[in-house]
């Protein structure tokens, strides 16, 4: 149980285009999803917290107009990298926390990540 | 501020060797603690967790005990296999009302197990 599907797994696109990444909880409802960015050989950097039906909360230093997050349902959150440039190339990972579980003790369930390469 | 510190890698060891990855944390209160594992090119998988002092999390031969007195959550495995080669992340949960259950990760420790 507790499977999170992330799509696409790998995307290559030209500079200036926008790229949408989907994160779905397949067998549970997720009121909260998280978006991370990971650089090679480094830890995960939290970008934003996505709450179903409300605006995302962005971490300091993350451009909300650059990284648009939508959490329209209890099973889907999307991250759109707008007008992507080579410096946006990275590994993006989403995670989801199950609805109704104690916040402190409930682990996050992670997707397999999306490798974004901007040419 | 609060932090998670884990030993630097890479840690290279032979198959069937004993593995320890140190993890310490600073925090107010008693956060939940987690170990996640990341295989190459993949997302993170929960390995084990502990939610209160003296709890022991265990899974797939890995163990970690929540030590309040030393603020530690060291990961151990008695006999590693080549398939255990991965990056291991220690993480702490947050419990404040404005944190939405965020996780704070350590830097990760790469483990390489050779045949």
Short mmCIF file of C-alpha atoms in Angstrom, two decimals:
data_model
loop_
_atom_site.label_atom_id
_atom_site.label_comp_id
_atom_site.label_asym_id
_atom_site.label_seq_id
_atom_site.Cartn_x
_atom_site.Cartn_y
_atom_site.Cartn_z
CA UNK A 1 0.00 0.00 0.00
CA UNK A 2 0.81 3.72 0.11
CA UNK A 3 2.06 4.04 -3.44
CA UNK A 4 2.92 7.39 -4.96
CA UNK A 5 3.25 7.62 -8.72
CA UNK A 6 5.23 10.41 -10.31
CA UNK A 7 5.15 11.17 -14.00
CA UNK A 8 7.09 11.62 -16.18
CA UNK A 9 10.20 9.92 -14.88
CA UNK A 10 12.46 11.72 -17.31
CA UNK A 11 11.92 14.75 -19.48
CA UNK A 12 14.21 16.67 -21.80
CA UNK A 13 13.05 19.94 -23.28
CA UNK A 14 14.25 23.17 -24.75
CA UNK A 15 14.97 26.27 -22.76
CA UNK A 16 11.92 28.51 -22.40
CA UNK A 17 9.31 25.79 -22.37
CA UNK A 18 7.13 24.88 -19.42
CA UNK A 19 7.13 21.41 -17.96
CA UNK A 20 4.44 19.81 -15.82
CA UNK A 21 5.18 17.00 -13.37
CA UNK A 22 2.38 14.98 -11.82
CA UNK A 23 2.31 13.33 -8.44
CA UNK A 24 -0.48 10.89 -7.64
CA UNK A 25 -1.30 8.91 -4.55
CA UNK A 26 -2.66 5.66 -5.96
CA UNK A 27 -4.22 3.92 -2.99
CA UNK A 28 -4.72 6.59 -0.37
CA UNK A 29 -5.89 10.15 -0.01
CA UNK A 30 -3.25 12.77 0.53
CA UNK A 31 -4.27 16.09 1.97
CA UNK A 32 -0.66 17.20 1.93
CA UNK A 33 2.00 16.65 -0.67
CA UNK A 34 5.55 17.91 -0.71
CA UNK A 35 7.84 18.82 -3.57
CA UNK A 36 11.59 18.42 -3.27
CA UNK A 37 14.54 19.15 -5.45
CA UNK A 38 17.70 17.09 -5.30
CA UNK A 39 21.05 17.98 -6.82
CA UNK A 40 23.56 15.24 -7.62
CA UNK A 41 25.00 13.60 -4.53
CA UNK A 42 23.11 15.94 -2.26
CA UNK A 43 20.20 15.76 0.09
CA UNK A 44 16.63 16.70 -0.65
CA UNK A 45 15.69 20.35 -0.54
CA UNK A 46 12.06 21.03 0.28
CA UNK A 47 10.60 23.44 -2.23
CA UNK A 48 6.99 23.67 -1.18
CA UNK A 49 4.14 22.11 0.70
CA UNK A 50 0.99 21.49 -1.27
CA UNK A 51 -2.34 21.30 0.52
CA UNK A 52 -5.47 20.11 -1.21
CA UNK A 53 -7.81 22.97 -2.00
CA UNK A 54 -5.51 25.76 -0.91
CA UNK A 55 -2.43 27.60 -2.05
CA UNK A 56 0.93 25.98 -1.71
CA UNK A 57 3.37 27.14 0.92
CA UNK A 58 6.82 27.80 -0.52
CA UNK A 59 10.12 27.58 1.28
CA UNK A 60 12.30 30.62 1.51
CA UNK A 61 14.16 31.29 -1.70
CA UNK A 62 11.84 29.29 -3.95
CA UNK A 63 10.16 31.36 -6.65
CA UNK A 64 6.46 30.65 -6.57
CA UNK A 65 5.92 32.14 -10.02
CA UNK A 66 8.60 29.86 -11.39
CA UNK A 67 7.39 26.69 -9.75
CA UNK A 68 3.61 26.57 -9.92
CA UNK A 69 1.94 24.00 -7.70
CA UNK A 70 -1.64 22.86 -7.94
CA UNK A 71 -3.28 20.36 -5.60
CA UNK A 72 -6.74 20.08 -7.06
CA UNK A 73 -7.75 16.75 -5.57
CA UNK A 74 -6.88 14.44 -2.71
CA UNK A 75 -4.85 12.24 -5.02
CA UNK A 76 -3.12 14.63 -7.40
CA UNK A 77 -0.63 17.46 -7.13
CA UNK A 78 1.21 19.00 -10.06
CA UNK A 79 4.39 21.01 -10.28
CA UNK A 80 4.86 23.18 -13.35
CA UNK A 81 8.29 24.60 -14.05
CA UNK A 82 7.54 27.69 -16.10
CA UNK A 83 9.89 29.03 -18.74
CA UNK A 84 12.48 26.47 -17.77
CA UNK A 85 16.18 27.19 -18.15
CA UNK A 86 19.26 24.96 -17.87
CA UNK A 87 19.72 25.93 -14.22
CA UNK A 88 16.34 24.34 -13.49
CA UNK A 89 17.71 20.97 -14.52
CA UNK A 90 17.50 18.71 -11.51
CA UNK A 91 15.86 15.68 -9.96
CA UNK A 92 12.42 16.57 -8.61
CA UNK A 93 10.73 14.30 -6.08
CA UNK A 94 7.26 14.47 -4.63
CA UNK A 95 5.93 12.87 -1.50
CA UNK A 96 2.52 12.51 0.08
CA UNK A 97 1.22 12.15 3.58
CA UNK A 98 -1.88 10.11 4.20
CA UNK A 99 -5.03 11.87 5.23
CA UNK A 100 -6.14 11.50 8.81
CA UNK A 101 -2.83 10.30 10.23
CA UNK A 102 -1.01 11.92 13.08
CA UNK A 103 1.25 14.49 11.55
CA UNK A 104 4.27 13.75 13.64
CA UNK A 105 4.36 10.00 13.25
CA UNK A 106 3.15 9.50 9.75
CA UNK A 107 5.94 9.02 7.26
CA UNK A 108 5.84 10.56 3.87
CA UNK A 109 5.55 8.25 0.88
CA UNK A 110 7.76 9.21 -2.01
CA UNK A 111 7.43 9.04 -5.75
CA UNK A 112 10.29 7.77 -7.89
CA UNK A 113 11.29 11.24 -8.99
CA UNK A 114 11.48 13.12 -12.29
CA UNK A 115 14.77 13.89 -13.92
CA UNK A 116 14.41 17.20 -15.72
CA UNK A 117 17.01 18.23 -18.29
CA UNK A 118 16.72 21.62 -19.95
CA UNK A 119 18.79 22.11 -23.08
CA UNK B 1 17.91 25.90 14.42
CA UNK B 2 16.97 22.26 14.49
CA UNK B 3 19.10 19.97 12.39
CA UNK B 4 19.93 16.41 11.43
CA UNK B 5 23.57 15.36 11.15
CA UNK B 6 24.70 12.07 9.73
CA UNK B 7 28.10 10.65 9.02
CA UNK B 8 29.67 11.43 5.69
CA UNK B 9 30.16 8.81 3.08
CA UNK B 10 30.88 6.99 1.08
CA UNK B 11 31.04 4.03 3.37
CA UNK B 12 32.59 1.07 1.60
CA UNK B 13 32.45 -2.38 3.09
CA UNK B 14 32.49 -6.01 2.13
CA UNK B 15 29.50 -8.27 1.93
CA UNK B 16 28.47 -9.70 5.32
CA UNK B 17 30.20 -6.87 7.19
CA UNK B 18 28.54 -4.90 9.98
CA UNK B 19 27.15 -1.52 9.03
CA UNK B 20 26.62 1.51 11.25
CA UNK B 21 25.55 4.93 10.06
CA UNK B 22 25.50 7.56 12.76
CA UNK B 23 22.71 10.10 12.96
CA UNK B 24 22.16 12.79 15.56
CA UNK B 25 19.54 15.47 15.74
CA UNK B 26 18.77 18.66 17.52
CA UNK B 27 15.19 19.55 18.22
CA UNK B 28 12.81 20.95 20.72
CA UNK B 29 10.50 18.29 21.98
CA UNK B 30 10.51 14.73 20.73
CA UNK B 31 10.26 14.51 16.98
CA UNK B 32 9.57 11.32 15.09
CA UNK B 33 12.68 9.90 13.46
CA UNK B 34 13.01 8.07 10.17
CA UNK B 35 15.52 6.33 7.97
CA UNK B 36 14.92 6.43 4.23
CA UNK B 37 16.87 4.63 1.52
CA UNK B 38 17.40 5.83 -2.04
CA UNK B 39 18.55 3.49 -4.77
CA UNK B 40 20.18 4.99 -7.88
CA UNK B 41 17.75 6.95 -10.01
CA UNK B 42 14.83 6.39 -7.70
CA UNK B 43 12.85 8.22 -5.06
CA UNK B 44 13.06 7.52 -1.37
CA UNK B 45 11.69 4.49 0.40
CA UNK B 46 10.89 4.42 4.07
CA UNK B 47 13.20 1.95 5.77
CA UNK B 48 12.11 2.30 9.38
CA UNK B 49 10.80 4.79 11.90
CA UNK B 50 10.51 5.49 15.62
CA UNK B 51 8.08 7.91 17.17
CA UNK B 52 9.18 8.10 20.80
CA UNK B 53 12.16 7.62 23.05
CA UNK B 54 13.52 4.07 23.32
CA UNK B 55 11.46 2.91 20.36
CA UNK B 56 13.34 0.57 18.05
CA UNK B 57 12.50 0.62 14.38
CA UNK B 58 13.45 -2.41 12.32
CA UNK B 59 13.03 -3.62 8.77
CA UNK B 60 14.93 -5.88 6.37
CA UNK B 61 17.62 -6.56 8.96
CA UNK B 62 18.17 -2.87 9.66
CA UNK B 63 17.60 -1.45 13.13
CA UNK B 64 17.71 1.96 14.78
CA UNK B 65 16.86 2.96 18.34
CA UNK B 66 15.55 6.37 19.35
CA UNK B 67 18.01 7.55 22.03
CA UNK B 68 16.74 10.65 23.74
CA UNK B 69 19.70 10.97 26.08
CA UNK B 70 22.18 11.13 23.21
CA UNK B 71 19.73 12.59 20.64
CA UNK B 72 20.75 9.86 18.24
CA UNK B 73 19.14 7.41 15.85
CA UNK B 74 21.99 5.32 14.48
CA UNK B 75 21.26 2.81 11.75
CA UNK B 76 22.74 -0.68 12.01
CA UNK B 77 22.73 -3.90 10.07
CA UNK B 78 24.57 -6.99 11.13
CA UNK B 79 25.40 -8.44 7.73
CA UNK B 80 25.11 -6.32 4.62
CA UNK B 81 24.54 -7.53 1.09
CA UNK B 82 25.53 -6.04 -2.24
CA UNK B 83 21.87 -5.12 -2.73
CA UNK B 84 22.11 -2.79 0.29
CA UNK B 85 24.27 -0.42 -1.74
CA UNK B 86 22.34 2.84 -1.75
CA UNK B 87 22.16 6.26 -0.15
CA UNK B 88 20.65 6.36 3.32
CA UNK B 89 18.95 9.43 4.73
CA UNK B 90 18.18 10.11 8.34
CA UNK B 91 15.21 12.42 8.85
CA UNK B 92 13.21 14.00 11.63
CA UNK B 93 9.61 15.01 11.53
CA UNK B 94 8.32 18.36 12.65
CA UNK B 95 5.27 18.81 14.75
CA UNK B 96 4.57 22.50 14.87
CA UNK B 97 1.20 23.64 13.62
CA UNK B 98 2.70 25.61 10.78
CA UNK B 99 5.00 22.87 9.55
CA UNK B 100 2.42 20.47 8.11
CA UNK B 101 4.51 17.48 9.10
CA UNK B 102 7.59 18.44 7.16
CA UNK B 103 10.65 16.25 7.15
CA UNK B 104 14.13 17.56 7.74
CA UNK B 105 16.78 15.38 6.13
CA UNK B 106 20.39 14.74 6.88
CA UNK B 107 22.90 15.03 4.06
CA UNK B 108 22.70 11.34 3.18
CA UNK B 109 25.32 8.62 3.44
CA UNK B 110 26.29 6.57 0.43
CA UNK B 111 26.93 2.92 1.21
CA UNK B 112 28.84 0.73 -1.20
CA UNK B 113 28.94 -3.00 -0.53
CA UNK B 114 31.42 -5.05 -2.51
CA UNK B 115 31.20 -8.80 -3.11
#
